XYZ file of C-alpha atoms in Angstrom:
756
model
C 16.036 8.093 -6.947
C 12.631 8.669 -5.631
C 12.722 12.074 -3.575
C 10.644 13.763 -6.209
C 8.144 11.042 -6.338
C 7.787 10.434 -3.178
C 7.025 14.076 -2.340
C 4.099 14.002 -5.693
C 2.700 11.065 -3.632
C 2.757 13.068 -0.880
C 0.815 15.442 -2.554
C -1.859 13.471 -4.099
C -2.038 11.966 -0.604
C -2.468 14.928 1.497
C -5.621 16.391 -1.611
C -7.218 13.305 -1.575
C -7.555 13.407 2.486
C -9.068 16.949 2.332
C -11.678 16.168 -0.167
C -12.497 13.334 1.622
C -13.024 15.934 4.825
C -9.643 13.695 6.739
C -6.755 14.073 8.021
C -5.425 11.926 11.198
C -7.584 9.300 12.432
C -7.867 6.283 14.693
C -8.964 3.363 12.819
C -12.253 2.416 14.112
C -12.148 -1.491 14.239
C -9.245 -1.289 16.770
C -7.986 -5.065 17.817
C -9.233 -5.015 21.691
C -8.628 -7.329 24.287
C -11.316 -7.231 26.359
C -10.335 -8.209 29.998
C -12.696 -10.437 32.497
C -12.476 -11.585 36.007
C -9.826 -13.698 36.990
C -11.521 -16.752 37.009
C -12.489 -17.148 33.515
C -10.873 -16.171 29.800
C -10.738 -13.303 28.405
C -12.958 -12.121 25.431
C -11.373 -11.473 22.307
C -11.728 -9.459 19.373
C -10.468 -9.437 15.848
C -10.621 -6.650 12.849
C -9.903 -9.986 10.455
C -12.796 -9.338 8.324
C -11.764 -5.205 8.681
C -14.806 -5.086 11.254
C -14.551 -5.242 14.815
C -15.886 -8.648 15.838
C -15.075 -11.703 19.139
C -12.769 -14.345 17.159
C -15.256 -17.119 18.272
C -17.953 -15.029 15.784
C -15.202 -14.716 12.658
C -15.544 -17.928 10.379
C -11.836 -17.832 9.847
C -8.852 -19.894 11.797
C -7.291 -17.365 13.623
C -4.723 -17.455 16.705
C -3.659 -13.846 18.355
C -1.257 -13.017 20.521
C -1.083 -10.047 22.947
C 0.368 -8.800 26.541
C 2.305 -11.629 28.200
C 2.427 -14.177 26.301
C 3.623 -11.793 22.939
C 5.908 -9.943 25.323
C 8.232 -12.478 26.480
C 8.846 -14.037 22.685
C 10.590 -10.634 22.403
C 12.327 -11.068 25.857
C 16.025 -11.733 25.116
C 16.173 -8.916 22.116
C 14.578 -11.060 19.498
C 13.142 -9.791 16.383
C 10.221 -10.809 14.150
C 11.401 -14.219 13.779
C 10.635 -15.260 17.127
C 7.316 -15.610 15.630
C 8.075 -18.930 14.284
C 6.233 -21.776 15.773
C 5.312 -20.132 18.405
C 1.274 -20.435 16.658
C 0.954 -23.575 15.277
C 0.774 -23.640 11.425
C 3.156 -20.830 11.538
C 7.169 -20.453 10.701
C 9.504 -17.761 9.373
C 13.477 -18.131 8.901
C 15.800 -15.530 7.124
C 19.290 -16.043 5.803
C 19.325 -12.205 5.415
C 19.753 -11.368 9.651
C 17.334 -9.273 11.109
C 16.288 -7.405 8.140
C 14.273 -9.616 5.627
C 11.983 -12.350 7.378
C 10.412 -14.871 5.290
C 7.031 -16.007 6.758
C 5.184 -19.766 5.231
C 1.709 -20.273 6.584
C 0.193 -23.465 6.798
C 3.371 -25.036 4.581
C 2.946 -22.504 1.997
C 5.916 -19.432 1.398
C 9.322 -18.856 -0.415
C 12.760 -19.710 0.396
C 13.882 -16.734 -2.116
C 16.552 -15.116 -0.402
C 16.466 -12.094 -2.779
C 15.541 -8.674 -1.474
C 12.786 -8.360 -4.132
C 11.275 -11.336 -3.951
C 7.207 -11.620 -3.255
C 5.955 -13.668 -0.705
C 2.048 -15.294 -0.470
C 2.103 -14.664 3.093
C 1.221 -10.435 3.946
C 2.329 -8.406 6.795
C -0.093 -5.782 7.816
C 1.216 -3.034 10.280
C -1.662 -1.116 11.907
C -3.414 -1.505 8.440
C -0.886 -0.909 6.136
C 0.099 -3.497 4.198
C 4.411 -4.127 3.699
C 4.867 -5.810 0.820
C 8.928 -5.889 0.630
C 10.813 -7.921 3.049
C 12.801 -5.427 4.760
C 9.801 -3.711 5.675
C 8.582 -6.905 7.245
C 10.690 -6.573 9.462
C 9.968 -3.263 11.474
C 10.726 -3.714 15.289
C 7.528 -5.053 17.715
C 6.741 -2.472 20.648
C 4.032 -1.484 22.334
C 1.791 -3.928 20.910
C -2.115 -4.148 21.426
C -2.535 -6.974 19.639
C -0.959 -9.823 16.186
C -3.559 -11.516 14.642
C -2.188 -14.479 13.201
C -5.012 -15.273 9.799
C -4.439 -18.548 7.938
C -5.667 -19.221 4.803
C -5.988 -17.044 1.143
C -7.095 -13.599 2.042
C -7.634 -12.194 -0.698
C -10.432 -11.159 -0.461
C -10.183 -8.005 1.646
C -6.320 -7.860 1.663
C -4.509 -8.086 -1.937
C -1.229 -8.183 -1.950
C 0.024 -11.960 -2.228
C -1.735 -12.903 0.245
C -2.229 -16.854 -0.971
C -0.810 -18.325 2.520
C -2.618 -15.771 4.885
C -1.928 -12.365 7.027
C 0.058 -11.459 9.916
C -1.851 -8.578 10.972
C 0.140 -5.840 13.985
C -1.937 -3.442 15.791
C 0.125 -1.015 17.783
C -1.390 0.389 21.392
C -3.506 3.964 20.465
C -3.467 6.886 21.650
C -6.260 7.423 24.544
C -7.964 10.881 26.132
C -6.068 9.155 29.435
C -2.732 9.960 30.621
C -0.881 6.718 29.842
C 3.101 5.621 29.905
C 5.246 2.967 30.541
C 8.986 2.447 30.819
C 10.601 -1.543 30.704
C 14.108 -2.664 30.987
C 15.797 -5.226 30.801
C 19.555 -6.342 30.585
C 20.996 -9.858 29.799
C 23.739 -11.887 28.534
C 25.921 -11.334 25.613
C 25.403 -7.075 26.490
C 22.005 -7.615 25.742
C 20.474 -4.223 26.519
C 16.281 -3.461 26.178
C 15.133 -0.826 26.613
C 11.415 0.684 25.515
C 8.260 2.975 26.784
C 5.450 4.569 25.249
C 3.810 8.302 26.642
C 0.137 9.146 25.424
C -2.446 10.831 26.425
C -5.165 14.060 25.582
C -3.664 16.888 24.152
C -7.215 19.112 23.474
C -10.382 17.960 23.872
C -9.913 16.987 20.058
C -6.644 16.000 19.671
C -4.567 12.730 21.320
C -1.112 11.289 21.195
C 0.471 9.028 22.320
C 5.156 8.371 21.749
C 6.381 4.930 21.310
C 10.017 4.067 21.428
C 12.454 1.206 21.360
C 15.902 0.974 21.563
C 18.040 -2.458 21.925
C 21.455 -3.820 21.634
C 23.246 -6.275 21.614
C 27.610 -6.867 21.926
C 28.997 -8.866 19.241
C 29.709 -12.377 20.596
C 30.994 -14.569 17.833
C 35.311 -15.022 17.514
C 36.535 -14.578 13.918
C 38.959 -17.733 14.466
C 40.829 -16.476 10.867
C 41.851 -13.151 11.141
C 41.716 -14.272 15.145
C 39.729 -11.403 16.645
C 36.923 -11.611 19.480
C 34.113 -10.257 19.654
C 34.231 -9.867 15.885
C 30.522 -10.101 14.977
C 26.905 -12.164 16.200
C 25.826 -8.170 17.822
C 22.949 -5.631 16.976
C 21.426 -1.937 17.569
C 18.244 -1.304 16.824
C 16.182 1.818 17.460
C 12.446 2.768 16.449
C 10.145 5.287 17.275
C 6.614 5.762 16.393
C 4.530 8.765 17.142
C 0.375 8.786 16.848
C -1.778 11.859 16.929
C -5.952 11.411 16.816
C -7.661 14.091 16.152
C -11.520 14.196 16.301
C -13.548 17.193 15.767
C -16.802 16.066 15.499
C -18.663 13.418 16.070
C -18.555 11.830 12.660
C -14.886 12.802 11.818
C -11.717 10.709 13.627
C -8.337 11.034 12.134
C -4.673 9.455 12.982
C -1.611 10.020 11.718
C 1.445 7.586 12.587
C 4.865 8.519 11.383
C 7.483 5.683 12.759
C 11.945 4.808 11.504
C 13.498 2.826 12.501
C 17.804 2.696 12.006
C 19.308 -1.027 12.570
C 23.246 -1.453 12.669
C 24.324 -5.709 13.296
C 25.230 -8.421 11.848
C 23.348 -10.385 9.044
C 22.687 -14.042 8.831
C 25.579 -16.221 10.407
C 26.662 -18.819 7.877
C 28.634 -21.812 9.015
C 30.504 -23.767 6.589
C 31.015 -27.117 6.965
C 28.352 -27.650 10.144
C 27.195 -31.077 8.688
C 29.327 -34.468 7.433
C 27.493 -35.803 4.356
C 24.687 -38.546 5.090
C 23.963 -36.835 8.396
C 21.689 -34.264 9.470
C 23.182 -33.684 12.454
C 25.630 -30.907 13.238
C 29.137 -32.005 13.307
C 32.484 -31.378 15.169
C 33.304 -28.223 13.038
C 30.334 -26.739 14.554
C 31.565 -24.390 17.724
C 28.735 -21.652 18.068
C 31.033 -19.321 19.731
C 33.562 -19.028 16.600
C 33.676 -18.640 12.838
C 36.253 -18.892 10.116
C 35.521 -15.918 7.541
C 38.014 -14.439 5.151
C 36.041 -12.267 3.020
C 34.089 -8.784 2.887
C 33.797 -6.895 -0.159
C 37.635 -6.404 -0.052
C 38.956 -9.895 1.400
C 39.128 -8.089 4.886
C 37.527 -9.871 7.190
C 33.854 -7.767 7.482
C 32.244 -9.959 9.562
C 28.764 -10.130 7.880
C 27.750 -5.890 8.441
C 24.078 -5.240 7.805
C 22.574 -1.554 8.578
C 19.232 -0.468 7.321
C 16.937 2.827 7.660
C 13.407 2.968 7.332
C 10.885 5.620 7.362
C 7.553 5.549 7.109
C 3.924 7.653 7.723
C 0.180 7.197 7.160
C -2.646 8.587 7.416
C -6.195 7.152 8.357
C -9.340 8.627 8.654
C -13.065 7.956 9.269
C -15.990 10.154 8.700
C -19.741 8.323 9.444
C -22.481 9.874 6.824
C -25.142 7.598 9.368
C -25.766 5.270 6.999
C -22.346 4.142 6.260
C -18.492 5.293 7.069
C -15.995 6.644 4.515
C -12.434 5.394 5.226
C -9.544 6.322 3.949
C -5.842 4.788 4.383
C -2.771 6.148 2.871
C 0.898 5.164 3.500
C 4.356 5.126 2.315
C 7.331 2.944 3.515
C 10.881 3.359 2.427
C 14.200 1.652 3.163
C 17.750 1.700 2.772
C 20.685 -0.083 3.506
C 22.886 -3.064 3.392
C 23.608 -6.657 3.960
C 26.859 -8.233 3.505
C 27.027 -12.584 4.134
C 30.370 -14.491 4.049
C 27.942 -17.246 1.740
C 30.672 -19.579 1.696
C 30.851 -19.754 5.513
C 33.902 -20.504 6.194
C 38.167 -19.610 4.891
C 40.678 -21.849 3.014
C 39.106 -22.880 -0.394
C 40.444 -26.047 -2.087
C 43.189 -23.682 -4.145
C 44.045 -21.836 -0.828
C 45.824 -23.291 2.148
C 44.075 -25.480 4.611
C 42.690 -22.976 7.584
C 39.648 -23.922 8.023
C 39.779 -26.872 11.470
C 39.039 -30.287 10.645
C 39.093 -29.316 6.120
C 40.588 -32.986 5.513
C 38.009 -34.768 7.249
C 34.877 -33.087 6.411
C 34.977 -31.570 3.446
C 36.733 -28.107 1.307
C 35.259 -24.814 0.463
C 34.881 -25.347 -3.274
C 35.496 -21.514 -3.819
C 35.381 -18.201 -1.588
C 31.821 -16.608 -1.777
C 30.907 -13.633 -0.605
C 28.189 -11.234 -1.834
C 26.554 -7.597 -0.410
C 23.046 -6.232 -1.085
C 22.485 -2.689 -1.013
C 18.797 -1.840 -1.470
C 16.462 1.288 -2.090
C 12.579 1.028 -1.214
C 9.689 3.476 -2.111
C 5.936 2.187 -1.383
C 3.246 3.691 -1.216
C -0.851 2.663 -0.747
C -3.666 4.208 -0.744
C -7.066 2.436 0.151
C -11.042 3.944 0.329
C -13.412 1.788 1.870
C -17.200 2.410 2.238
C -18.570 0.127 5.021
C -22.461 -0.066 6.330
C -23.067 0.870 9.967
C -25.894 -0.140 12.155
C -27.389 -3.714 13.579
C -29.256 -4.727 10.170
C -29.493 -8.242 8.946
C -26.656 -7.540 6.281
C -23.717 -5.284 6.676
C -21.502 -4.893 3.627
C -18.128 -3.140 2.610
C -16.624 -2.108 -0.694
C -13.998 -0.470 -1.689
C -10.773 0.411 -3.448
C -6.635 0.040 -3.169
C -3.592 1.236 -5.122
C -0.686 0.140 -4.417
C 3.117 0.967 -6.311
C 6.148 0.194 -5.178
C 10.415 0.613 -6.407
C 13.337 -1.294 -5.535
C 16.737 -0.787 -6.577
C 19.210 -3.635 -5.259
C 23.380 -3.290 -6.134
C 24.760 -7.125 -5.433
C 28.386 -6.955 -5.241
C 29.292 -10.893 -5.339
C 33.092 -12.108 -5.185
C 35.245 -9.423 -7.205
C 33.111 -9.106 -10.098
C 32.057 -5.628 -10.447
C 28.385 -3.970 -9.045
C 25.546 -4.801 -10.829
C 21.959 -2.614 -10.325
C 18.738 -3.773 -11.407
C 15.469 -2.034 -10.604
C 11.956 -3.479 -10.270
C 8.988 -1.503 -10.331
C 5.290 -3.398 -9.052
C 2.261 -1.300 -9.564
C -1.250 -3.032 -8.479
C -4.969 -1.637 -8.187
C -8.095 -3.813 -6.873
C -11.579 -3.274 -6.525
C -12.956 -5.501 -3.453
C -16.665 -5.458 -1.621
C -17.652 -7.981 0.834
C -20.807 -8.940 2.391
C -22.720 -10.390 5.457
C -25.781 -11.467 6.203
C -27.520 -12.999 9.199
C -29.655 -15.945 8.189
C -31.250 -16.434 11.517
C -30.197 -15.406 15.078
C -27.933 -18.881 14.494
C -26.695 -18.961 11.235
C -24.070 -15.975 9.337
C -23.415 -16.027 5.692
C -20.466 -13.716 4.111
C -19.058 -13.588 0.465
C -16.519 -11.271 -0.627
C -14.852 -10.582 -4.291
C -12.064 -8.531 -5.846
C -10.655 -8.151 -8.651
C -7.246 -6.756 -8.729
C -4.551 -5.705 -11.812
C -1.073 -6.257 -11.244
C 1.961 -4.749 -13.488
C 6.070 -5.722 -13.127
C 8.601 -4.340 -14.457
C 12.606 -4.960 -14.269
C 15.762 -3.123 -16.022
C 18.979 -2.863 -14.834
C 22.706 -3.311 -15.658
C 24.917 -6.463 -15.913
C 28.441 -5.816 -15.253
C 29.150 -9.117 -16.223
C 27.987 -8.530 -19.175
C 29.124 -4.344 -19.354
C 25.710 -4.116 -20.702
C 22.274 -3.257 -20.218
C 19.943 -6.042 -19.322
C 17.194 -6.257 -21.303
C 13.692 -5.101 -19.653
C 11.230 -7.249 -18.547
C 7.412 -6.347 -18.308
C 4.308 -8.462 -17.132
C 0.962 -7.772 -16.687
C -1.588 -9.758 -14.964
C -5.700 -9.851 -13.888
C -6.903 -11.889 -11.758
C -10.525 -12.136 -9.983
C -10.326 -14.033 -6.280
C -13.385 -14.445 -4.084
C -14.630 -16.557 -1.058
C -17.674 -17.681 0.714
C -17.990 -17.970 4.223
C -20.529 -19.260 6.900
C -21.471 -19.607 10.424
C -23.580 -21.287 12.313
C -24.070 -21.588 16.399
C -25.189 -24.721 18.049
C -25.937 -22.982 21.001
C -24.439 -19.529 22.426
C -20.894 -21.695 23.530
C -20.218 -23.499 19.815
C -20.474 -22.651 16.553
C -19.581 -24.358 13.271
C -17.962 -22.706 10.067
C -17.051 -23.871 6.380
C -14.973 -21.622 4.150
C -13.853 -21.397 0.507
C -11.757 -19.242 -0.707
C -9.339 -18.499 -3.932
C -6.832 -16.425 -4.547
C -3.414 -15.642 -6.499
C -0.262 -14.547 -6.891
C 1.133 -12.277 -9.476
C 4.103 -13.132 -11.573
C 7.124 -12.919 -10.508
C 10.677 -11.626 -11.541
C 14.109 -12.904 -10.009
C 16.743 -10.662 -10.985
C 20.166 -11.957 -8.858
C 21.542 -13.483 -11.407
C 21.918 -10.692 -13.440
C 25.186 -10.038 -11.310
C 26.726 -13.063 -12.073
C 26.732 -13.007 -15.257
C 22.525 -14.629 -16.391
C 19.588 -13.302 -17.483
C 16.763 -12.811 -15.135
C 13.660 -15.359 -14.494
C 10.094 -15.404 -14.410
C 7.059 -17.238 -12.384
C 3.664 -17.398 -14.175
C 1.137 -16.631 -11.345
C 0.091 -18.767 -9.163
C -3.925 -19.624 -8.132
C -4.716 -21.367 -4.988
C -8.301 -22.827 -3.746
C -9.145 -23.520 -0.849
C -11.688 -25.189 1.548
C -12.043 -24.939 5.427
C -14.340 -26.185 7.908
C -13.861 -25.698 11.665
C -15.515 -25.236 14.802
C -14.985 -23.028 17.820
C -16.210 -23.118 21.387
C -16.097 -21.586 25.179
C -17.012 -24.664 27.617
C -17.421 -25.316 30.941
C -18.691 -21.420 31.899
C -15.753 -19.688 29.950
C -12.466 -21.335 31.100
C -11.920 -23.642 28.087
C -11.607 -22.555 24.868
C -11.130 -24.864 22.386
C -11.130 -23.917 18.353
C -10.494 -25.956 15.699
C -10.004 -26.138 11.748
C -9.755 -28.959 9.056
C -8.317 -27.516 5.123
C -7.147 -28.883 1.990
C -5.930 -26.218 -0.938
C -4.584 -26.571 -3.937
C -1.935 -24.519 -5.760
C -2.143 -24.516 -9.368
C 1.649 -22.836 -10.857
C 2.846 -22.603 -7.549
C 5.765 -20.784 -7.543
C 8.887 -22.115 -6.384
C 12.713 -20.640 -6.171
C 15.381 -22.741 -6.775
C 18.306 -22.164 -4.572
C 22.001 -22.682 -5.053
C 22.559 -26.327 -6.365
C 25.487 -27.248 -8.358
C 24.930 -24.663 -10.385
C 25.455 -21.479 -8.287
C 22.217 -19.840 -9.233
C 18.819 -18.387 -8.169
C 15.726 -19.188 -10.516
C 12.532 -18.438 -10.433
C 10.155 -21.776 -11.670
C 6.571 -23.061 -11.251
C 5.833 -26.678 -10.317
C 2.231 -27.801 -11.735
C 0.427 -28.581 -8.914
C 1.080 -27.726 -5.284
C -1.243 -29.343 -2.598
C -1.366 -28.916 1.128
C -3.804 -31.365 3.729
C -4.353 -30.443 7.702
C -5.319 -29.304 10.398
C -5.196 -26.917 13.192
C -5.877 -26.957 17.337
C -5.800 -23.688 19.194
C -6.966 -24.028 23.027
C -6.404 -21.840 26.360
C -7.442 -23.739 29.606
C -8.127 -22.001 32.794
C -7.285 -24.659 35.137
C -7.643 -22.055 38.228
C -7.746 -18.040 38.658
C -3.865 -18.771 39.254
C -3.747 -20.637 36.883
C -3.736 -20.321 33.226
C -2.446 -23.205 30.479
C -2.559 -22.344 26.305
C -1.498 -25.228 23.627
C -1.797 -25.393 19.961
C -0.800 -27.943 17.631
C -0.965 -28.040 13.367
C -0.372 -30.627 10.971
C 0.280 -30.037 7.520
C 0.860 -32.143 4.932
C 2.077 -30.789 1.314
C 2.881 -31.924 -1.670
C 4.602 -31.243 -5.088
C 2.986 -32.420 -7.974
C 4.772 -32.139 -11.098
C 6.316 -35.395 -12.900
C 8.409 -33.331 -15.133
C 10.109 -31.124 -13.096
C 13.824 -31.276 -12.510
C 15.896 -29.562 -9.579
C 19.950 -29.004 -9.111
C 20.723 -30.769 -6.387
C 23.962 -29.908 -4.247
C 27.522 -30.134 -5.749
C 28.927 -33.681 -6.023
C 30.148 -35.036 -2.587
C 28.312 -32.809 -0.701
C 24.856 -34.261 0.511
C 23.154 -36.903 -0.808
C 19.685 -36.267 -2.507
C 16.970 -39.308 -1.831
C 15.270 -37.909 -4.864
C 15.663 -39.835 -8.195
C 18.265 -38.334 -10.036
C 19.415 -37.733 -13.881
C 22.757 -36.849 -14.305
C 22.966 -33.400 -17.101
C 26.960 -32.705 -18.323
C 28.367 -28.861 -18.315
C 31.171 -27.452 -19.412
C 32.935 -28.015 -15.539
C 31.655 -31.680 -15.594
C 28.463 -33.576 -14.839
C 25.924 -32.351 -12.631
C 22.586 -34.017 -11.314
C 19.023 -33.100 -11.464
C 16.610 -34.305 -9.657
C 12.723 -34.780 -9.323
C 10.834 -33.150 -6.869
C 6.994 -34.397 -7.738
C 5.999 -35.738 -4.322
C 8.198 -33.786 -2.457
C 7.334 -31.928 0.414
C 7.196 -27.986 0.449
C 10.635 -26.707 1.756
C 10.582 -25.131 4.827
C 7.229 -26.129 5.480
C 7.112 -28.019 9.133
C 4.834 -30.916 9.544
C 3.697 -30.352 12.626
C 4.289 -27.616 15.023
C 3.253 -28.006 18.720
C 3.443 -24.921 20.965
C 2.574 -24.516 25.524
C 2.099 -22.048 27.929
C 1.510 -22.021 31.157
C 1.583 -19.358 33.408
C 1.658 -20.103 37.664
C 0.889 -17.161 40.150
C 0.705 -16.815 43.724
C -0.788 -14.343 45.485
C 1.239 -11.679 47.630
C -0.307 -9.832 50.337
C -3.426 -7.786 49.242
C -1.509 -5.942 46.571
C 0.765 -7.965 44.576
C 1.657 -11.814 42.912
C 4.537 -13.965 42.699
C 4.422 -15.935 38.890
C 6.119 -18.471 37.333
C 5.646 -17.933 33.133
C 6.616 -20.712 30.516
C 6.679 -21.251 27.162
C 7.911 -24.564 24.358
C 7.657 -24.752 20.839
C 8.100 -27.784 18.935
C 8.816 -28.029 15.603
C 8.185 -31.171 13.524
C 9.384 -32.470 10.295
C 11.005 -29.856 7.909
C 12.867 -30.135 4.981
C 14.945 -26.862 3.834
C 15.189 -27.475 0.268
C 13.023 -28.544 -3.002
C 14.796 -31.555 -3.720
C 15.458 -33.835 -0.651
C 18.206 -35.302 1.213
C 19.640 -36.747 4.257
C 21.629 -33.282 5.314
C 19.100 -31.090 5.380
C 16.101 -32.461 6.625
C 15.517 -31.490 10.030
C 12.971 -33.174 13.109
C 12.673 -32.756 17.086
C 13.531 -29.292 17.415
C 12.183 -27.321 20.043
C 12.610 -24.205 22.039
C 11.630 -23.591 26.322
C 11.347 -19.950 27.556
C 10.856 -19.266 31.493
C 10.452 -16.302 33.314
C 9.498 -15.819 37.179
C 8.831 -12.717 38.467
C 6.649 -10.430 41.246
C 4.177 -8.014 39.816
C 2.785 -5.178 42.287
C -0.925 -3.768 41.552
C -0.959 -1.223 43.876
C 2.362 0.214 42.818
C 2.154 -0.968 38.627
C 5.558 -2.450 38.463
C 6.928 -5.553 37.545
C 10.348 -7.221 38.052
C 11.184 -10.548 36.284
C 13.810 -13.048 35.751
C 13.623 -14.650 31.680
C 14.835 -17.153 29.682
C 15.208 -18.171 25.917
C 16.225 -21.101 24.604
C 16.971 -22.139 28.058
C 18.472 -25.404 27.350
C 20.478 -23.807 24.741
C 19.598 -26.024 21.869
C 20.795 -25.765 18.583
C 18.913 -26.149 15.689
C 19.389 -25.862 12.010
C 17.177 -23.438 10.564
C 18.662 -22.753 6.626
C 21.269 -24.531 4.575
C 23.510 -23.679 1.676
C 24.067 -26.200 -0.869
C 26.564 -25.097 -3.672
C 29.321 -24.676 -1.958
C 30.102 -26.930 0.605
C 27.184 -28.087 3.291
C 26.559 -24.917 4.962
C 24.623 -24.062 8.144
C 22.435 -21.167 10.024
C 21.390 -21.983 13.628
C 19.509 -20.479 16.243
C 20.533 -17.889 18.720
C 22.255 -19.334 22.419
C 20.548 -19.095 25.697
C 19.727 -15.923 27.220
C 18.635 -14.993 30.503
C 18.184 -11.628 31.407
C 16.028 -9.333 33.969
C 13.263 -7.014 32.916
C 12.190 -4.211 35.394
C 8.649 -2.154 33.555
C 6.413 0.328 35.694
C 3.215 1.948 34.330
C 2.045 5.134 34.631
C -2.082 6.770 34.393
C-alpha cells in the first residue's frame, strides 16, 4: 500500500535537507535537568515554547517527569498508560491493550476505541508528533524528560491539541562516552532489560544506541477452554539509534531511527463483573481467570495482539547569526492487529450456561468478538526560523506539513472482513513573538493558520458494496496571548488566553456492522488560565499553581455501544471545564524529598437536545432522564446528557511521592521511595449510570535500594500496586456488564550499572 509513497517521501525529505544544508542534528532546544547541590531543588528547563527556558519562566501550566520518579512508574513492566493520574490533570486508558492509549487532560479526551480516532492530546516524541493511537504507544526508555503541557497548544503544536501536549525527549548523543545497563525481574515472569551506549566517534560525529527488551508471562487462565496461563503477558522489544553530526560551528544535525515489535495480549474484558445497581466488582470477578469461547474462528484465541512499528527523523539546525534555521523531517509507520473477545465471557443466552453464576448475575445477550488489523503511514515536515541573541524581542516562525494514511480491516463475529482507508493531510503556517516589556514583565503572542483535509473510502462486506467516499476539509486560525510578571526573583504571576480547534473527524467502524460512517464537525476551544510559580525558602520549596476555564463549541463525542451496539460520532453544542492544578516539590532535608500534586476538574456537557443510547435493558441503571425509542428489535432507551461530566474525566487527582536516603559510608546510600496516585469520581460513559461511575481508586508504589556512587551502580527491590487494588478502568454496555481492570500487584528486583 505504501512502499512507493514512503520512498517518494524519503526522496523529498532528503532533497529538502540538502537544500537547507541539513542532515543529522541535535535539536538545540533540548530538555535539560541541571543538578544543584542536594540541599536545594533541581533547576528544571523545558522546551514547551520550542525554546530552552526555566520552567518557572514559562507562562504555562507545565509538569515534568524525569529520572527516578519517571523510571519507578515503569518498573513493573507498564507501558505509557502508567502515566495516568501520575500528574495532576492527566488521565489515560485503553480498550486496545498496550497498542492504542487514549489520553485526557483537564478532562478533555476521546473515548473512541477505533484505531482511526483523533485525540485532543498530542504526543510529541523527539520533536515529532505521533498522531495515530498506535504510534502513541511506542515504548518509553532511555528518556531524558517528559513535559506535560496543559491547555490548548494550537500555536506551536498544530495537531488537534485542544487539550494539551505530552512531550517526550530521549537522551541525546554526547562527545563523552556514556553507557548503562539495567536488568529487572519480577513476579508473573517479568523481565526488563534496558541499556544504552554512546559517545564520540570522531571529532564531528557522536552516537547513542538505546535498547529495550521487556516481557511478562501469560498468567490468566481460560476457564472455558481449560487452558492455564492462557493470556495476560507480552513481549515488547524496541531500539533507538541516534547519530549527531556537527561539521561546523554553525551546523548541527541528528538522525534518529527507531523500531518496535510487540506480541502479547490485548485488553482483557471480563463478563458480568458488575451487578446492576452497583459500581463494585461482584463474585464473578476473578483476576486470575476469564471464560473466553471465541477467537476469529471461535477457537479460543485469547485476545492476541501484534504490532510492529518503524520510524526515522532528520533534524537540522543552521545558525545564520541573527537567526537559526531548523528542519525536522520524519516518517512513522506501523502494522499489526488486535483481537478482543468483547463480550468477555462464554455462554450467550442461546447457548448452554457455562459462565459461573450466570443464572444470578445476568446473561450474555450474544457472542461478540472483533479483530482490527491496521496499516499506518505518517509523514511530517516542519521548517522553522527562530531569532538568536538576548534582545528584548525574540521570535519564531515556520511551516508544518502532515500527511497520513491508515487502512483498517475489521473482522467482527462471523461477518466477512470489511476494509476502510482513511487519509489526512494538513499544512499550517505559524509564528510566535516574545517581548520583554521590562526586566520583570514579558508578553508572548502566537498565531497559526491550519488547513486540514480528511477522506474515507472502503468496502462493506455487510452490503457487498463500496462505501460512499467521504471528503472533508476545514481551515481555522488558532492564537494565544500570554503574559508573565515577576514579583521578585523567586515568584511570578502569569495569565494566558488561548484558542484552538480539532478538525472534523470520520468514524468508519460501523461499516463492518452493516452501517455507514459517521462524521463530527470541527470543535473549537477558548481557554483562560492564570497562575503563579514560586521557588521559596532558599530554593527548598517549589509551588506552582494554575486556575483555568475553557469552553468548547461543537465538542466532538463518541457514542460507544449502548443498546444499538454501534459506535458513532456526534457533536454536543458546548462543553465547559473549570478547575485548578497545584504542583509542589519540597526539599525537607538533604536526604528527604517530597513532591505532591492536586487537580480539581469540573466538566459539563451543555446541550439540552442531545440524546445518547444507553445500555441494554436490565444491564445497567441510567440516572439521566430517558426516552423510549421503538426499534425493530423492541423498545430501547436514550438518555438526555445535558449537564453530565465528560466521559473519563476524573474530578480530582492527587499525587504524592517521597524519597528518604541514609548515607552508608562515604560512597553510598540506602533509600526508600514511595509514590501514591489517587483518582476521584470518574464517569466512564457519556450518559451516567449507577454502575459505571468510579471513585476513590488509587495505586501505591514502593522502592527500597542501595546506591554506590564510586562504582556507579544501584540495586533495588520494587513494588507496583503493592496493595493489589482492583480498579475498574473501562466498561462495555451493549451486551452485558463487562469491565476492564488494572494490573495486579507486582514485585521485583532491579540492578543498574552506569559507565563513564
